Amino acid sequence: MPELPEVETLRRALLPLVKNNVCSEIKFFRKDLRFPIPQALLNEGLLNKKVSDITRKGKYLLLHTPKGAMLLHLGMSGRVVLQATIEPQEKHTHVIFKFAQKSYLHFIDPRRFGSISWVPESGKHPLIDNLGCDPFSPDMTAKAMKILARKSRAPMKSFIMNAQKITGVGNIYACESLYHARIRPQKQAGKITLVQWEKWIECLRDVLNNSIA
């Protein structure tokens, strides 16, 4: 499953190709992935619109236009592949986006656990509305985490992997960051000190940054 570093790597790779470019064509090859693909909303909000930015929230990518944002999740096996032409198409290619001459983004997902959704201008969408703080957000401070966990009896590992608390921390990064911060995974999150939270946030960001290509 693609984790936060892989999604951030994809975001950075797409930025120079997509940002400030117009999506001039969308080809749909199926109606649904994990959820129905909102073809009408994508045609209205993305087609012939300039992408102003690409951001990430946890493991979700958002391609922003004046009408809202396309919300992309890779699921278990999703990939975005840049090709110079619409052909050839790999097996399990479900959607193709054209952004410039010789610039086609192929969304490929064999297991179809990924999703392509549309976020309106309000920025509200049920897939991301309840997500917690992103590990690279300036809002993720030791003080904020200590307040968030103050009444929690959950083991620290379970707490930091809860996407409603902190978004995008998978098992391997939870284990590595706790190991480097010298915090037992079983220790109650509510008993973590401010100093320990500071150390863990530092270690988590180091581990994630080291995994971003």
GROMACS .gro file of N, CA and C in nm, residues 38-181:
model
  432
   38PRO      N    1  -1.709   1.042  -0.983
   38PRO     CA    2  -1.805   1.148  -1.016
   38PRO      C    3  -1.770   1.215  -1.150
   39GLN      N    4  -1.801   1.146  -1.257
   39GLN     CA    5  -1.758   1.192  -1.389
   39GLN      C    6  -1.812   1.331  -1.422
   40ALA      N    7  -1.937   1.356  -1.392
   40ALA     CA    8  -1.996   1.486  -1.424
   40ALA      C    9  -1.927   1.598  -1.347
   41LEU      N   10  -1.898   1.574  -1.219
   41LEU     CA   11  -1.831   1.676  -1.138
   41LEU      C   12  -1.689   1.701  -1.185
   42LEU      N   13  -1.619   1.594  -1.225
   42LEU     CA   14  -1.483   1.610  -1.277
   42LEU      C   15  -1.484   1.686  -1.409
   43ASN      N   16  -1.580   1.655  -1.495
   43ASN     CA   17  -1.590   1.728  -1.622
   43ASN      C   18  -1.621   1.875  -1.600
   44GLU      N   19  -1.700   1.902  -1.499
   44GLU     CA   20  -1.738   2.041  -1.470
   44GLU      C   21  -1.626   2.116  -1.397
   45GLY      N   22  -1.561   2.048  -1.302
   45GLY     CA   23  -1.466   2.118  -1.216
   45GLY      C   24  -1.321   2.113  -1.259
   46LEU      N   25  -1.283   2.009  -1.337
   46LEU     CA   26  -1.142   1.992  -1.375
   46LEU      C   27  -1.118   2.012  -1.524
   47LEU      N   28  -1.208   1.963  -1.607
   47LEU     CA   29  -1.188   1.970  -1.752
   47LEU      C   30  -1.185   2.116  -1.799
   48ASN      N   31  -1.082   2.149  -1.876
   48ASN     CA   32  -1.060   2.285  -1.928
   48ASN      C   33  -1.039   2.388  -1.818
   49LYS      N   34  -0.993   2.341  -1.703
   49LYS     CA   35  -0.960   2.430  -1.592
   49LYS      C   36  -0.810   2.422  -1.562
   50LYS      N   37  -0.754   2.533  -1.514
   50LYS     CA   38  -0.614   2.535  -1.476
   50LYS      C   39  -0.598   2.484  -1.333
   51VAL      N   40  -0.502   2.395  -1.313
   51VAL     CA   41  -0.472   2.345  -1.178
   51VAL      C   42  -0.382   2.446  -1.109
   52SER      N   43  -0.431   2.504  -1.000
   52SER     CA   44  -0.357   2.609  -0.931
   52SER      C   45  -0.255   2.555  -0.833
   53ASP      N   46  -0.279   2.434  -0.782
   53ASP     CA   47  -0.185   2.378  -0.685
   53ASP      C   48  -0.216   2.230  -0.665
   54ILE      N   49  -0.119   2.158  -0.610
   54ILE     CA   50  -0.139   2.019  -0.569
   54ILE      C   51  -0.097   2.010  -0.423
   55THR      N   52  -0.189   1.972  -0.338
   55THR     CA   53  -0.160   1.959  -0.196
   55THR      C   54  -0.186   1.815  -0.151
   56ARG      N   55  -0.148   1.787  -0.029
   56ARG     CA   56  -0.166   1.653   0.026
   56ARG      C   57  -0.224   1.663   0.166
   57LYS      N   58  -0.317   1.576   0.196
   57LYS     CA   59  -0.368   1.562   0.332
   57LYS      C   60  -0.360   1.415   0.368
   58GLY      N   61  -0.264   1.380   0.454
   58GLY     CA   62  -0.241   1.240   0.483
   58GLY      C   63  -0.199   1.168   0.356
   59LYS      N   64  -0.275   1.066   0.319
   59LYS     CA   65  -0.245   0.988   0.198
   59LYS      C   66  -0.332   1.030   0.080
   60TYR      N   67  -0.398   1.143   0.091
   60TYR     CA   68  -0.481   1.195  -0.017
   60TYR      C   69  -0.410   1.308  -0.091
   61LEU      N   70  -0.423   1.310  -0.223
   61LEU     CA   71  -0.376   1.421  -0.304
   61LEU      C   72  -0.495   1.504  -0.349
   62LEU      N   73  -0.476   1.636  -0.350
   62LEU     CA   74  -0.580   1.726  -0.398
   62LEU      C   75  -0.523   1.812  -0.510
   63LEU      N   76  -0.586   1.806  -0.627
   63LEU     CA   77  -0.552   1.891  -0.741
   63LEU      C   78  -0.654   2.003  -0.746
   64HIS      N   79  -0.610   2.125  -0.716
   64HIS     CA   80  -0.701   2.237  -0.696
   64HIS      C   81  -0.726   2.314  -0.826
   65THR      N   82  -0.851   2.350  -0.846
   65THR     CA   83  -0.891   2.438  -0.956
   65THR      C   84  -0.982   2.546  -0.896
   66PRO      N   85  -1.020   2.646  -0.975
   66PRO     CA   86  -1.112   2.748  -0.922
   66PRO      C   87  -1.247   2.692  -0.879
   67LYS      N   88  -1.281   2.570  -0.922
   67LYS     CA   89  -1.411   2.510  -0.892
   67LYS      C   90  -1.408   2.412  -0.775
   68GLY      N   91  -1.290   2.387  -0.719
   68GLY     CA   92  -1.278   2.289  -0.611
   68GLY      C   93  -1.149   2.211  -0.625
   69ALA      N   94  -1.155   2.080  -0.601
   69ALA     CA   95  -1.033   1.999  -0.611
   69ALA      C   96  -1.067   1.853  -0.639
   70MET      N   97  -0.986   1.791  -0.724
   70MET     CA   98  -0.996   1.647  -0.742
   70MET      C   99  -0.922   1.581  -0.626
   71LEU      N  100  -0.988   1.485  -0.563
   71LEU     CA  101  -0.933   1.415  -0.447
   71LEU      C  102  -0.893   1.275  -0.491
   72LEU      N  103  -0.765   1.244  -0.477
   72LEU     CA  104  -0.711   1.119  -0.528
   72LEU      C  105  -0.651   1.036  -0.415
   73HIS      N  106  -0.690   0.908  -0.408
   73HIS     CA  107  -0.632   0.815  -0.311
   73HIS      C  108  -0.588   0.690  -0.386
   74LEU      N  109  -0.466   0.644  -0.358
   74LEU     CA  110  -0.409   0.532  -0.433
   74LEU      C  111  -0.455   0.396  -0.383
   75GLY      N  112  -0.515   0.391  -0.265
   75GLY     CA  113  -0.562   0.263  -0.213
   75GLY      C  114  -0.448   0.165  -0.191
   76MET      N  115  -0.471   0.038  -0.228
   76MET     CA  116  -0.371  -0.067  -0.207
   76MET      C  117  -0.270  -0.075  -0.320
   77SER      N  118  -0.314  -0.050  -0.443
   77SER     CA  119  -0.228  -0.078  -0.558
   77SER      C  120  -0.230   0.031  -0.664
   78GLY      N  121  -0.283   0.148  -0.631
   78GLY     CA  122  -0.296   0.255  -0.729
   78GLY      C  123  -0.162   0.318  -0.767
   79ARG      N  124  -0.154   0.361  -0.893
   79ARG     CA  125  -0.036   0.432  -0.943
   79ARG      C  126  -0.081   0.542  -1.039
   80VAL      N  127  -0.003   0.647  -1.046
   80VAL     CA  128  -0.022   0.749  -1.149
   80VAL      C  129   0.103   0.749  -1.236
   81VAL      N  130   0.084   0.722  -1.365
   81VAL     CA  131   0.197   0.706  -1.457
   81VAL      C  132   0.189   0.815  -1.564
   82LEU      N  133   0.300   0.885  -1.585
   82LEU     CA  134   0.307   0.986  -1.691
   82LEU      C  135   0.350   0.921  -1.821
   83GLN      N  136   0.273   0.945  -1.928
   83GLN     CA  137   0.308   0.895  -2.060
   83GLN      C  138   0.298   1.008  -2.162
   84ALA      N  139   0.371   0.993  -2.271
   84ALA     CA  140   0.371   1.095  -2.376
   84ALA      C  141   0.249   1.084  -2.466
   85THR      N  142   0.179   0.970  -2.459
   85THR     CA  143   0.061   0.947  -2.542
   85THR      C  144  -0.048   0.879  -2.461
   86ILE      N  145  -0.167   0.877  -2.517
   86ILE     CA  146  -0.278   0.808  -2.450
   86ILE      C  147  -0.264   0.657  -2.464
   87GLU      N  148  -0.188   0.614  -2.564
   87GLU     CA  149  -0.157   0.473  -2.586
   87GLU      C  150  -0.006   0.454  -2.571
   88PRO      N  151   0.040   0.335  -2.530
   88PRO     CA  152  -0.040   0.219  -2.489
   88PRO      C  153  -0.095   0.237  -2.347
   89GLN      N  154  -0.198   0.163  -2.318
   89GLN     CA  155  -0.257   0.166  -2.184
   89GLN      C  156  -0.229   0.035  -2.113
   90GLU      N  157  -0.174   0.047  -1.994
   90GLU     CA  158  -0.154  -0.073  -1.913
   90GLU      C  159  -0.289  -0.133  -1.875
   91LYS      N  160  -0.287  -0.261  -1.847
   91LYS     CA  161  -0.406  -0.325  -1.793
   91LYS      C  162  -0.443  -0.255  -1.662
   92HIS      N  163  -0.572  -0.241  -1.637
   92HIS     CA  164  -0.625  -0.177  -1.516
   92HIS      C  165  -0.606  -0.025  -1.518
   93THR      N  166  -0.591   0.034  -1.638
   93THR     CA  167  -0.595   0.179  -1.650
   93THR      C  168  -0.742   0.221  -1.649
   94HIS      N  169  -0.778   0.306  -1.554
   94HIS     CA  170  -0.920   0.339  -1.536
   94HIS      C  171  -0.957   0.481  -1.578
   95VAL      N  172  -0.862   0.575  -1.564
   95VAL     CA  173  -0.886   0.714  -1.604
   95VAL      C  174  -0.755   0.770  -1.660
   96ILE      N  175  -0.766   0.853  -1.763
   96ILE     CA  176  -0.650   0.922  -1.819
   96ILE      C  177  -0.681   1.072  -1.825
   97PHE      N  178  -0.587   1.152  -1.777
   97PHE     CA  179  -0.599   1.297  -1.778
   97PHE      C  180  -0.492   1.355  -1.871
   98LYS      N  181  -0.532   1.441  -1.962
   98LYS     CA  182  -0.435   1.509  -2.048
   98LYS      C  183  -0.416   1.652  -1.998
   99PHE      N  184  -0.290   1.691  -1.972
   99PHE     CA  185  -0.262   1.824  -1.920
   99PHE      C  186  -0.185   1.912  -2.017
  100ALA      N  187  -0.110   1.855  -2.107
  100ALA     CA  188  -0.036   1.932  -2.206
  100ALA      C  189  -0.001   1.837  -2.318
  101GLN      N  190   0.054   1.894  -2.426
  101GLN     CA  191   0.098   1.808  -2.535
  101GLN      C  192   0.202   1.709  -2.483
  102LYS      N  193   0.181   1.584  -2.511
  102LYS     CA  194   0.270   1.476  -2.467
  102LYS      C  195   0.277   1.467  -2.315
  103SER      N  196   0.166   1.492  -2.248
  103SER     CA  197   0.160   1.482  -2.102
  103SER      C  198   0.026   1.421  -2.061
  104TYR      N  199   0.024   1.290  -2.050
  104TYR     CA  200  -0.096   1.216  -2.012
  104TYR      C  201  -0.072   1.145  -1.879
  105LEU      N  202  -0.161   1.167  -1.784
  105LEU     CA  203  -0.152   1.098  -1.656
  105LEU      C  204  -0.249   0.981  -1.656
  106HIS      N  205  -0.195   0.861  -1.644
  106HIS     CA  206  -0.275   0.738  -1.643
  106HIS      C  207  -0.293   0.693  -1.498
  107PHE      N  208  -0.418   0.681  -1.454
  107PHE     CA  209  -0.446   0.628  -1.321
  107PHE      C  210  -0.471   0.478  -1.334
  108ILE      N  211  -0.384   0.400  -1.271
  108ILE     CA  212  -0.385   0.254  -1.283
  108ILE      C  213  -0.407   0.194  -1.145
  109ASP      N  214  -0.500   0.101  -1.133
  109ASP     CA  215  -0.530   0.044  -1.001
  109ASP      C  216  -0.586  -0.097  -1.017
  110PRO      N  217  -0.499  -0.199  -1.013
  110PRO     CA  218  -0.545  -0.337  -1.033
  110PRO      C  219  -0.652  -0.382  -0.933
  111ARG      N  220  -0.636  -0.346  -0.806
  111ARG     CA  221  -0.728  -0.396  -0.704
  111ARG      C  222  -0.849  -0.305  -0.683
  112ARG      N  223  -0.842  -0.186  -0.738
  112ARG     CA  224  -0.953  -0.090  -0.735
  112ARG      C  225  -0.996  -0.052  -0.593
  113PHE      N  226  -0.898  -0.041  -0.501
  113PHE     CA  227  -0.927   0.013  -0.369
  113PHE      C  228  -0.898   0.162  -0.362
  114GLY      N  229  -0.844   0.217  -0.470
  114GLY     CA  230  -0.821   0.360  -0.476
  114GLY      C  231  -0.951   0.434  -0.501
  115SER      N  232  -0.942   0.566  -0.506
  115SER     CA  233  -1.062   0.645  -0.531
  115SER      C  234  -1.026   0.776  -0.599
  116ILE      N  235  -1.120   0.824  -0.681
  116ILE     CA  236  -1.112   0.956  -0.741
  116ILE      C  237  -1.243   1.025  -0.707
  117SER      N  238  -1.234   1.134  -0.633
  117SER     CA  239  -1.354   1.205  -0.586
  117SER      C  240  -1.340   1.353  -0.621
  118TRP      N  241  -1.445   1.427  -0.590
  118TRP     CA  242  -1.442   1.571  -0.614
  118TRP      C  243  -1.480   1.646  -0.487
  119VAL      N  244  -1.397   1.743  -0.451
  119VAL     CA  245  -1.420   1.828  -0.335
  119VAL      C  246  -1.471   1.963  -0.384
  120PRO      N  247  -1.588   2.008  -0.339
  120PRO     CA  248  -1.640   2.137  -0.386
  120PRO      C  249  -1.559   2.254  -0.332
  121GLU      N  250  -1.595   2.373  -0.373
  121GLU     CA  251  -1.522   2.493  -0.331
  121GLU      C  252  -1.522   2.512  -0.180
  122SER      N  253  -1.619   2.456  -0.112
  122SER     CA  254  -1.624   2.467   0.034
  122SER      C  255  -1.509   2.394   0.101
  123GLY      N  256  -1.446   2.299   0.028
  123GLY     CA  257  -1.337   2.221   0.086
  123GLY      C  258  -1.383   2.105   0.171
  124LYS      N  259  -1.514   2.082   0.177
  124LYS     CA  260  -1.569   1.977   0.261
  124LYS      C  261  -1.592   1.849   0.180
  125HIS      N  262  -1.548   1.737   0.237
  125HIS     CA  263  -1.573   1.606   0.176
  125HIS      C  264  -1.563   1.501   0.285
  126PRO      N  265  -1.656   1.406   0.290
  126PRO     CA  266  -1.657   1.308   0.399
  126PRO      C  267  -1.529   1.225   0.409
  127LEU      N  268  -1.454   1.210   0.301
  127LEU     CA  269  -1.331   1.130   0.308
  127LEU      C  270  -1.219   1.201   0.383
  128ILE      N  271  -1.225   1.333   0.390
  128ILE     CA  272  -1.117   1.408   0.454
  128ILE      C  273  -1.162   1.497   0.569
  129ASP      N  274  -1.294   1.513   0.586
  129ASP     CA  275  -1.343   1.606   0.688
  129ASP      C  276  -1.297   1.570   0.829
  130ASN      N  277  -1.286   1.440   0.857
  130ASN     CA  278  -1.254   1.398   0.994
  130ASN      C  279  -1.110   1.353   1.011
  131LEU      N  280  -1.026   1.383   0.913
  131LEU     CA  281  -0.885   1.346   0.926
  131LEU      C  282  -0.815   1.436   1.027
  132GLY      N  283  -0.723   1.377   1.100
  132GLY     CA  284  -0.648   1.452   1.200
  132GLY      C  285  -0.537   1.534   1.138
  133CYS      N  286  -0.444   1.574   1.221
  133CYS     CA  287  -0.336   1.663   1.180
  133CYS      C  288  -0.236   1.589   1.091
  134ASP      N  289  -0.189   1.656   0.988
  134ASP     CA  290  -0.085   1.597   0.902
  134ASP      C  291   0.050   1.608   0.972
  135PRO      N  292   0.135   1.506   0.961
  135PRO     CA  293   0.265   1.509   1.029
  135PRO      C  294   0.353   1.629   0.995
  136PHE      N  295   0.337   1.686   0.876
  136PHE     CA  296   0.420   1.800   0.837
  136PHE      C  297   0.350   1.934   0.858
  137SER      N  298   0.230   1.930   0.910
  137SER     CA  299   0.158   2.055   0.935
  137SER      C  300   0.221   2.131   1.051
  138PRO      N  301   0.231   2.264   1.040
  138PRO     CA  302   0.281   2.343   1.153
  138PRO      C  303   0.189   2.335   1.275
  139ASP      N  304   0.066   2.288   1.254
  139ASP     CA  305  -0.027   2.272   1.366
  139ASP      C  306   0.006   2.152   1.453
  140MET      N  307   0.090   2.062   1.400
  140MET     CA  308   0.125   1.943   1.477
  140MET      C  309   0.244   1.977   1.567
  141THR      N  310   0.213   2.022   1.686
  141THR     CA  311   0.314   2.058   1.785
  141THR      C  312   0.302   1.964   1.905
  142ALA      N  313   0.405   1.962   1.986
  142ALA     CA  314   0.403   1.878   2.106
  142ALA      C  315   0.288   1.919   2.198
  143LYS      N  316   0.268   2.048   2.211
  143LYS     CA  317   0.160   2.097   2.298
  143LYS      C  318   0.024   2.053   2.245
  144ALA      N  319   0.004   2.065   2.115
  144ALA     CA  320  -0.125   2.025   2.055
  144ALA      C  321  -0.149   1.876   2.072
  145MET      N  322  -0.044   1.795   2.054
  145MET     CA  323  -0.059   1.650   2.067
  145MET      C  324  -0.085   1.610   2.212
  146LYS      N  325  -0.020   1.676   2.304
  146LYS     CA  326  -0.042   1.643   2.445
  146LYS      C  327  -0.184   1.675   2.486
  147ILE      N  328  -0.237   1.787   2.439
  147ILE     CA  329  -0.376   1.823   2.468
  147ILE      C  330  -0.471   1.721   2.405
  148LEU      N  331  -0.442   1.682   2.281
  148LEU     CA  332  -0.527   1.587   2.210
  148LEU      C  333  -0.532   1.452   2.280
  149ALA      N  334  -0.420   1.412   2.339
  149ALA     CA  335  -0.410   1.278   2.398
  149ALA      C  336  -0.432   1.277   2.549
  150ARG      N  337  -0.463   1.390   2.608
  150ARG     CA  338  -0.459   1.401   2.754
  150ARG      C  339  -0.549   1.300   2.827
  151LYS      N  340  -0.660   1.261   2.766
  151LYS     CA  341  -0.751   1.167   2.833
  151LYS      C  342  -0.748   1.028   2.770
  152SER      N  343  -0.656   1.008   2.677
  152SER     CA  344  -0.654   0.882   2.604
  152SER      C  345  -0.583   0.772   2.682
  153ARG      N  346  -0.646   0.655   2.685
  153ARG     CA  347  -0.583   0.537   2.743
  153ARG      C  348  -0.531   0.442   2.635
  154ALA      N  349  -0.544   0.484   2.512
  154ALA     CA  350  -0.500   0.400   2.400
  154ALA      C  351  -0.348   0.387   2.401
  155PRO      N  352  -0.297   0.271   2.361
  155PRO     CA  353  -0.152   0.257   2.345
  155PRO      C  354  -0.101   0.362   2.245
  156MET      N  355   0.018   0.409   2.268
  156MET     CA  356   0.073   0.515   2.183
  156MET      C  357   0.071   0.476   2.035
  157LYS      N  358   0.107   0.354   2.003
  157LYS     CA  359   0.109   0.313   1.862
  157LYS      C  360  -0.031   0.322   1.802
  158SER      N  361  -0.132   0.276   1.873
  158SER     CA  362  -0.269   0.282   1.823
  158SER      C  363  -0.314   0.427   1.807
  159PHE      N  364  -0.275   0.511   1.901
  159PHE     CA  365  -0.315   0.651   1.898
  159PHE      C  366  -0.260   0.722   1.775
  160ILE      N  367  -0.130   0.703   1.748
  160ILE     CA  368  -0.070   0.777   1.637
  160ILE      C  369  -0.109   0.720   1.501
  161MET      N  370  -0.163   0.598   1.500
  161MET     CA  371  -0.211   0.540   1.374
  161MET      C  372  -0.360   0.566   1.352
  162ASN      N  373  -0.424   0.630   1.446
  162ASN     CA  374  -0.565   0.666   1.433
  162ASN      C  375  -0.574   0.789   1.342
  163ALA      N  376  -0.629   0.772   1.222
  163ALA     CA  377  -0.631   0.879   1.123
  163ALA      C  378  -0.714   0.999   1.167
  164GLN      N  379  -0.803   0.980   1.265
  164GLN     CA  380  -0.879   1.094   1.316
  164GLN      C  381  -0.798   1.176   1.415
  165LYS      N  382  -0.687   1.122   1.459
  165LYS     CA  383  -0.596   1.196   1.547
  165LYS      C  384  -0.479   1.254   1.467
  166ILE      N  385  -0.408   1.165   1.397
  166ILE     CA  386  -0.294   1.204   1.313
  166ILE      C  387  -0.310   1.127   1.182
  167THR      N  388  -0.312   1.197   1.073
  167THR     CA  389  -0.338   1.130   0.946
  167THR      C  390  -0.209   1.090   0.874
  168GLY      N  391  -0.211   0.971   0.816
  168GLY     CA  392  -0.101   0.931   0.728
  168GLY      C  393   0.010   0.850   0.790
  169VAL      N  394  -0.001   0.813   0.919
  169VAL     CA  395   0.105   0.736   0.985
  169VAL      C  396   0.071   0.588   0.978
  170GLY      N  397   0.139   0.515   0.889
  170GLY     CA  398   0.119   0.372   0.876
  170GLY      C  399   0.201   0.294   0.977
  171ASN      N  400   0.184   0.163   0.975
  171ASN     CA  401   0.247   0.076   1.075
  171ASN      C  402   0.399   0.090   1.079
  172ILE      N  403   0.464   0.085   0.963
  172ILE     CA  404   0.610   0.087   0.961
  172ILE      C  405   0.665   0.219   1.015
  173TYR      N  406   0.599   0.330   0.984
  173TYR     CA  407   0.647   0.460   1.030
  173TYR      C  408   0.613   0.484   1.176
  174ALA      N  409   0.504   0.427   1.221
  174ALA     CA  410   0.472   0.432   1.364
  174ALA      C  411   0.578   0.358   1.444
  175CYS      N  412   0.612   0.238   1.399
  175CYS     CA  413   0.712   0.156   1.471
  175CYS      C  414   0.849   0.223   1.471
  176GLU      N  415   0.892   0.272   1.355
  176GLU     CA  416   1.025   0.332   1.345
  176GLU      C  417   1.036   0.459   1.428
  177SER      N  418   0.934   0.544   1.420
  177SER     CA  419   0.941   0.671   1.492
  177SER      C  420   0.938   0.650   1.643
  178LEU      N  421   0.858   0.556   1.690
  178LEU     CA  422   0.855   0.527   1.833
  178LEU      C  423   0.987   0.467   1.879
  179TYR      N  424   1.045   0.382   1.797
  179TYR     CA  425   1.175   0.322   1.831
  179TYR      C  426   1.282   0.430   1.847
  180HIS      N  427   1.290   0.521   1.751
  180HIS     CA  428   1.392   0.626   1.756
  180HIS      C  429   1.366   0.725   1.870
  181ALA      N  430   1.238   0.744   1.903
  181ALA     CA  431   1.205   0.835   2.014
  181ALA      C  432   1.214   0.766   2.149
   0.00000   0.00000   0.00000
